[in-house]
Amino acid sequence: MTTAPGWVKAHPAEATSEREVMASHDPASLALALDAAVLDRGDVRPLLDRIKMPVEVVSGESDQATPPELGQEIAVSVGRGRHTIVDGAAHHVPTEQPDAIAALLRDD
């Protein structure tokens, strides 16, 4: 699990729950999903300008898998994109900073 520094220590119950969910997945299915997400993922950036609806791109400030710079690039490539960087989060922003996600959904 890629989380912001200190998140696991600060949220042991949530971290345990996340690990249990990951461990409950069928290993073969999980391997296929990881391959699709990481190894076999094509570059969709040339297609982003086709999106005509508003898009909120959310990046965790410490995300090493999908860094904030890539989130900004995606937001700019989408005609109506907006990019938000969430402090205190890495790749699992909804888990690490649920209040920030709720505020974005409410458009606070």
mmCIF file with all atom_site columns, C-alpha atoms in Angstrom:
data_model
loop_
_atom_site.group_PDB
_atom_site.id
_atom_site.type_symbol
_atom_site.label_atom_id
_atom_site.label_alt_id
_atom_site.label_comp_id
_atom_site.label_asym_id
_atom_site.label_entity_id
_atom_site.label_seq_id
_atom_site.pdbx_PDB_ins_code
_atom_site.Cartn_x
_atom_site.Cartn_y
_atom_site.Cartn_z
_atom_site.occupancy
_atom_site.B_iso_or_equiv
_atom_site.pdbx_formal_charge
_atom_site.auth_seq_id
_atom_site.auth_comp_id
_atom_site.auth_asym_id
_atom_site.auth_atom_id
_atom_site.pdbx_PDB_model_num
ATOM 1   C CA . MET A 1 1   ? 0.000   0.000   0.000   1.00 0.00 ? 1   MET A CA 1
ATOM 2   C CA . THR A 1 2   ? 1.451   3.367   -0.986  1.00 0.00 ? 2   THR A CA 1
ATOM 3   C CA . THR A 1 3   ? 0.503   5.876   1.678   1.00 0.00 ? 3   THR A CA 1
ATOM 4   C CA . ALA A 1 4   ? 1.876   9.188   2.872   1.00 0.00 ? 4   ALA A CA 1
ATOM 5   C CA . PRO A 1 5   ? 4.737   9.044   5.354   1.00 0.00 ? 5   PRO A CA 1
ATOM 6   C CA . GLY A 1 6   ? 3.413   8.361   8.839   1.00 0.00 ? 6   GLY A CA 1
ATOM 7   C CA . TRP A 1 7   ? -0.143  7.523   7.751   1.00 0.00 ? 7   TRP A CA 1
ATOM 8   C CA . VAL A 1 8   ? 0.036   3.832   8.709   1.00 0.00 ? 8   VAL A CA 1
ATOM 9   C CA . LYS A 1 9   ? 1.312   4.678   12.203  1.00 0.00 ? 9   LYS A CA 1
ATOM 10  C CA . ALA A 1 10  ? -1.295  7.401   12.662  1.00 0.00 ? 10  ALA A CA 1
ATOM 11  C CA . HIS A 1 11  ? -4.183  5.224   11.399  1.00 0.00 ? 11  HIS A CA 1
ATOM 12  C CA . PRO A 1 12  ? -3.443  1.628   12.449  1.00 0.00 ? 12  PRO A CA 1
ATOM 13  C CA . ALA A 1 13  ? -7.060  0.419   12.274  1.00 0.00 ? 13  ALA A CA 1
ATOM 14  C CA . GLU A 1 14  ? -7.608  1.790   8.767   1.00 0.00 ? 14  GLU A CA 1
ATOM 15  C CA . ALA A 1 15  ? -4.236  0.425   7.623   1.00 0.00 ? 15  ALA A CA 1
ATOM 16  C CA . THR A 1 16  ? -5.085  -3.024  8.966   1.00 0.00 ? 16  THR A CA 1
ATOM 17  C CA . SER A 1 17  ? -8.466  -2.923  7.237   1.00 0.00 ? 17  SER A CA 1
ATOM 18  C CA . GLU A 1 18  ? -6.866  -1.925  3.919   1.00 0.00 ? 18  GLU A CA 1
ATOM 19  C CA . ARG A 1 19  ? -4.318  -4.744  4.198   1.00 0.00 ? 19  ARG A CA 1
ATOM 20  C CA . GLU A 1 20  ? -7.095  -7.249  4.970   1.00 0.00 ? 20  GLU A CA 1
ATOM 21  C CA . VAL A 1 21  ? -9.051  -6.144  1.909   1.00 0.00 ? 21  VAL A CA 1
ATOM 22  C CA . MET A 1 22  ? -5.971  -6.521  -0.281  1.00 0.00 ? 22  MET A CA 1
ATOM 23  C CA . ALA A 1 23  ? -5.174  -9.937  1.217   1.00 0.00 ? 23  ALA A CA 1
ATOM 24  C CA . SER A 1 24  ? -8.742  -11.127 0.585   1.00 0.00 ? 24  SER A CA 1
ATOM 25  C CA . HIS A 1 25  ? -8.403  -10.829 -3.191  1.00 0.00 ? 25  HIS A CA 1
ATOM 26  C CA . ASP A 1 26  ? -7.747  -13.899 -5.272  1.00 0.00 ? 26  ASP A CA 1
ATOM 27  C CA . PRO A 1 27  ? -3.986  -13.800 -6.013  1.00 0.00 ? 27  PRO A CA 1
ATOM 28  C CA . ALA A 1 28  ? -4.397  -14.596 -9.714  1.00 0.00 ? 28  ALA A CA 1
ATOM 29  C CA . SER A 1 29  ? -7.019  -11.876 -10.169 1.00 0.00 ? 29  SER A CA 1
ATOM 30  C CA . LEU A 1 30  ? -4.923  -9.391  -8.226  1.00 0.00 ? 30  LEU A CA 1
ATOM 31  C CA . ALA A 1 31  ? -1.908  -10.186 -10.410 1.00 0.00 ? 31  ALA A CA 1
ATOM 32  C CA . LEU A 1 32  ? -3.976  -9.584  -13.558 1.00 0.00 ? 32  LEU A CA 1
ATOM 33  C CA . ALA A 1 33  ? -5.281  -6.289  -12.183 1.00 0.00 ? 33  ALA A CA 1
ATOM 34  C CA . LEU A 1 34  ? -1.792  -5.119  -11.249 1.00 0.00 ? 34  LEU A CA 1
ATOM 35  C CA . ASP A 1 35  ? -0.451  -6.075  -14.670 1.00 0.00 ? 35  ASP A CA 1
ATOM 36  C CA . ALA A 1 36  ? -3.250  -4.123  -16.336 1.00 0.00 ? 36  ALA A CA 1
ATOM 37  C CA . ALA A 1 37  ? -2.757  -1.094  -14.095 1.00 0.00 ? 37  ALA A CA 1
ATOM 38  C CA . VAL A 1 38  ? 1.026   -0.980  -14.173 1.00 0.00 ? 38  VAL A CA 1
ATOM 39  C CA . LEU A 1 39  ? 2.620   -3.065  -16.902 1.00 0.00 ? 39  LEU A CA 1
ATOM 40  C CA . ASP A 1 40  ? 0.086   -3.191  -19.729 1.00 0.00 ? 40  ASP A CA 1
ATOM 41  C CA . ARG A 1 41  ? -1.332  0.293   -19.278 1.00 0.00 ? 41  ARG A CA 1
ATOM 42  C CA . GLY A 1 42  ? -1.250  2.275   -22.482 1.00 0.00 ? 42  GLY A CA 1
ATOM 43  C CA . ASP A 1 43  ? -0.670  6.007   -22.657 1.00 0.00 ? 43  ASP A CA 1
ATOM 44  C CA . VAL A 1 44  ? -4.100  7.632   -22.837 1.00 0.00 ? 44  VAL A CA 1
ATOM 45  C CA . ARG A 1 45  ? -2.824  11.217  -22.724 1.00 0.00 ? 45  ARG A CA 1
ATOM 46  C CA . PRO A 1 46  ? -3.328  11.766  -26.493 1.00 0.00 ? 46  PRO A CA 1
ATOM 47  C CA . LEU A 1 47  ? -7.041  11.007  -25.984 1.00 0.00 ? 47  LEU A CA 1
ATOM 48  C CA . LEU A 1 48  ? -7.668  13.374  -23.077 1.00 0.00 ? 48  LEU A CA 1
ATOM 49  C CA . ASP A 1 49  ? -8.624  16.382  -25.198 1.00 0.00 ? 49  ASP A CA 1
ATOM 50  C CA . ARG A 1 50  ? -11.687 14.418  -26.348 1.00 0.00 ? 50  ARG A CA 1
ATOM 51  C CA . ILE A 1 51  ? -13.209 14.682  -22.869 1.00 0.00 ? 51  ILE A CA 1
ATOM 52  C CA . LYS A 1 52  ? -15.723 17.536  -22.929 1.00 0.00 ? 52  LYS A CA 1
ATOM 53  C CA . MET A 1 53  ? -17.076 17.370  -19.385 1.00 0.00 ? 53  MET A CA 1
ATOM 54  C CA . PRO A 1 54  ? -15.513 18.885  -16.258 1.00 0.00 ? 54  PRO A CA 1
ATOM 55  C CA . VAL A 1 55  ? -12.870 16.648  -14.686 1.00 0.00 ? 55  VAL A CA 1
ATOM 56  C CA . GLU A 1 56  ? -11.400 16.906  -11.194 1.00 0.00 ? 56  GLU A CA 1
ATOM 57  C CA . VAL A 1 57  ? -7.944  15.334  -11.047 1.00 0.00 ? 57  VAL A CA 1
ATOM 58  C CA . VAL A 1 58  ? -6.891  14.614  -7.464  1.00 0.00 ? 58  VAL A CA 1
ATOM 59  C CA . SER A 1 59  ? -3.282  13.916  -6.519  1.00 0.00 ? 59  SER A CA 1
ATOM 60  C CA . GLY A 1 60  ? -1.770  13.069  -3.181  1.00 0.00 ? 60  GLY A CA 1
ATOM 61  C CA . GLU A 1 61  ? 1.218   15.292  -2.480  1.00 0.00 ? 61  GLU A CA 1
ATOM 62  C CA . SER A 1 62  ? 3.408   12.232  -1.756  1.00 0.00 ? 62  SER A CA 1
ATOM 63  C CA . ASP A 1 63  ? 2.130   9.987   -4.561  1.00 0.00 ? 63  ASP A CA 1
ATOM 64  C CA . GLN A 1 64  ? 5.079   8.264   -6.205  1.00 0.00 ? 64  GLN A CA 1
ATOM 65  C CA . ALA A 1 65  ? 2.953   5.991   -8.410  1.00 0.00 ? 65  ALA A CA 1
ATOM 66  C CA . THR A 1 66  ? 1.101   8.887   -10.061 1.00 0.00 ? 66  THR A CA 1
ATOM 67  C CA . PRO A 1 67  ? 2.958   12.055  -9.062  1.00 0.00 ? 67  PRO A CA 1
ATOM 68  C CA . PRO A 1 68  ? 1.195   15.421  -8.813  1.00 0.00 ? 68  PRO A CA 1
ATOM 69  C CA . GLU A 1 69  ? 3.049   16.623  -11.915 1.00 0.00 ? 69  GLU A CA 1
ATOM 70  C CA . LEU A 1 70  ? 1.274   13.938  -13.948 1.00 0.00 ? 70  LEU A CA 1
ATOM 71  C CA . GLY A 1 71  ? -2.040  14.935  -12.385 1.00 0.00 ? 71  GLY A CA 1
ATOM 72  C CA . GLN A 1 72  ? -1.423  18.526  -13.485 1.00 0.00 ? 72  GLN A CA 1
ATOM 73  C CA . GLU A 1 73  ? -0.546  17.375  -16.997 1.00 0.00 ? 73  GLU A CA 1
ATOM 74  C CA . ILE A 1 74  ? -3.788  15.393  -17.176 1.00 0.00 ? 74  ILE A CA 1
ATOM 75  C CA . ALA A 1 75  ? -5.867  18.320  -15.892 1.00 0.00 ? 75  ALA A CA 1
ATOM 76  C CA . VAL A 1 76  ? -4.347  20.682  -18.467 1.00 0.00 ? 76  VAL A CA 1
ATOM 77  C CA . SER A 1 77  ? -4.884  18.152  -21.274 1.00 0.00 ? 77  SER A CA 1
ATOM 78  C CA . VAL A 1 78  ? -8.583  17.881  -20.481 1.00 0.00 ? 78  VAL A CA 1
ATOM 79  C CA . GLY A 1 79  ? -10.343 20.964  -21.762 1.00 0.00 ? 79  GLY A CA 1
ATOM 80  C CA . ARG A 1 80  ? -12.281 21.499  -18.539 1.00 0.00 ? 80  ARG A CA 1
ATOM 81  C CA . GLY A 1 81  ? -9.853  19.892  -16.104 1.00 0.00 ? 81  GLY A CA 1
ATOM 82  C CA . ARG A 1 82  ? -9.037  21.053  -12.604 1.00 0.00 ? 82  ARG A CA 1
ATOM 83  C CA . HIS A 1 83  ? -6.203  19.701  -10.478 1.00 0.00 ? 83  HIS A CA 1
ATOM 84  C CA . THR A 1 84  ? -6.155  19.489  -6.695  1.00 0.00 ? 84  THR A CA 1
ATOM 85  C CA . ILE A 1 85  ? -3.176  18.312  -4.662  1.00 0.00 ? 85  ILE A CA 1
ATOM 86  C CA . VAL A 1 86  ? -4.156  16.889  -1.277  1.00 0.00 ? 86  VAL A CA 1
ATOM 87  C CA . ASP A 1 87  ? -1.676  17.331  1.560   1.00 0.00 ? 87  ASP A CA 1
ATOM 88  C CA . GLY A 1 88  ? -0.948  14.364  3.795   1.00 0.00 ? 88  GLY A CA 1
ATOM 89  C CA . ALA A 1 89  ? -1.801  11.778  1.142   1.00 0.00 ? 89  ALA A CA 1
ATOM 90  C CA . ALA A 1 90  ? -0.006  9.555   -1.337  1.00 0.00 ? 90  ALA A CA 1
ATOM 91  C CA . HIS A 1 91  ? -1.735  7.219   -3.827  1.00 0.00 ? 91  HIS A CA 1
ATOM 92  C CA . HIS A 1 92  ? -4.823  6.357   -1.742  1.00 0.00 ? 92  HIS A CA 1
ATOM 93  C CA . VAL A 1 93  ? -6.262  9.841   -1.251  1.00 0.00 ? 93  VAL A CA 1
ATOM 94  C CA . PRO A 1 94  ? -9.846  8.731   -0.418  1.00 0.00 ? 94  PRO A CA 1
ATOM 95  C CA . THR A 1 95  ? -8.516  6.426   2.309   1.00 0.00 ? 95  THR A CA 1
ATOM 96  C CA . GLU A 1 96  ? -5.868  8.787   3.643   1.00 0.00 ? 96  GLU A CA 1
ATOM 97  C CA . GLN A 1 97  ? -7.817  12.054  3.486   1.00 0.00 ? 97  GLN A CA 1
ATOM 98  C CA . PRO A 1 98  ? -11.545 11.239  3.204   1.00 0.00 ? 98  PRO A CA 1
ATOM 99  C CA . ASP A 1 99  ? -12.614 14.681  4.429   1.00 0.00 ? 99  ASP A CA 1
ATOM 100 C CA . ALA A 1 100 ? -10.673 16.339  1.608   1.00 0.00 ? 100 ALA A CA 1
ATOM 101 C CA . ILE A 1 101 ? -12.396 14.115  -0.945  1.00 0.00 ? 101 ILE A CA 1
ATOM 102 C CA . ALA A 1 102 ? -15.807 14.839  0.601   1.00 0.00 ? 102 ALA A CA 1
ATOM 103 C CA . ALA A 1 103 ? -15.097 18.580  0.393   1.00 0.00 ? 103 ALA A CA 1
ATOM 104 C CA . LEU A 1 104 ? -14.141 18.253  -3.286  1.00 0.00 ? 104 LEU A CA 1
ATOM 105 C CA . LEU A 1 105 ? -17.323 16.319  -4.022  1.00 0.00 ? 105 LEU A CA 1
ATOM 106 C CA . ARG A 1 106 ? -19.355 18.995  -2.255  1.00 0.00 ? 106 ARG A CA 1
ATOM 107 C CA . ASP A 1 107 ? -17.275 21.592  -4.136  1.00 0.00 ? 107 ASP A CA 1
ATOM 108 C CA . ASP A 1 108 ? -16.480 23.442  -0.888  1.00 0.00 ? 108 ASP A CA 1
#
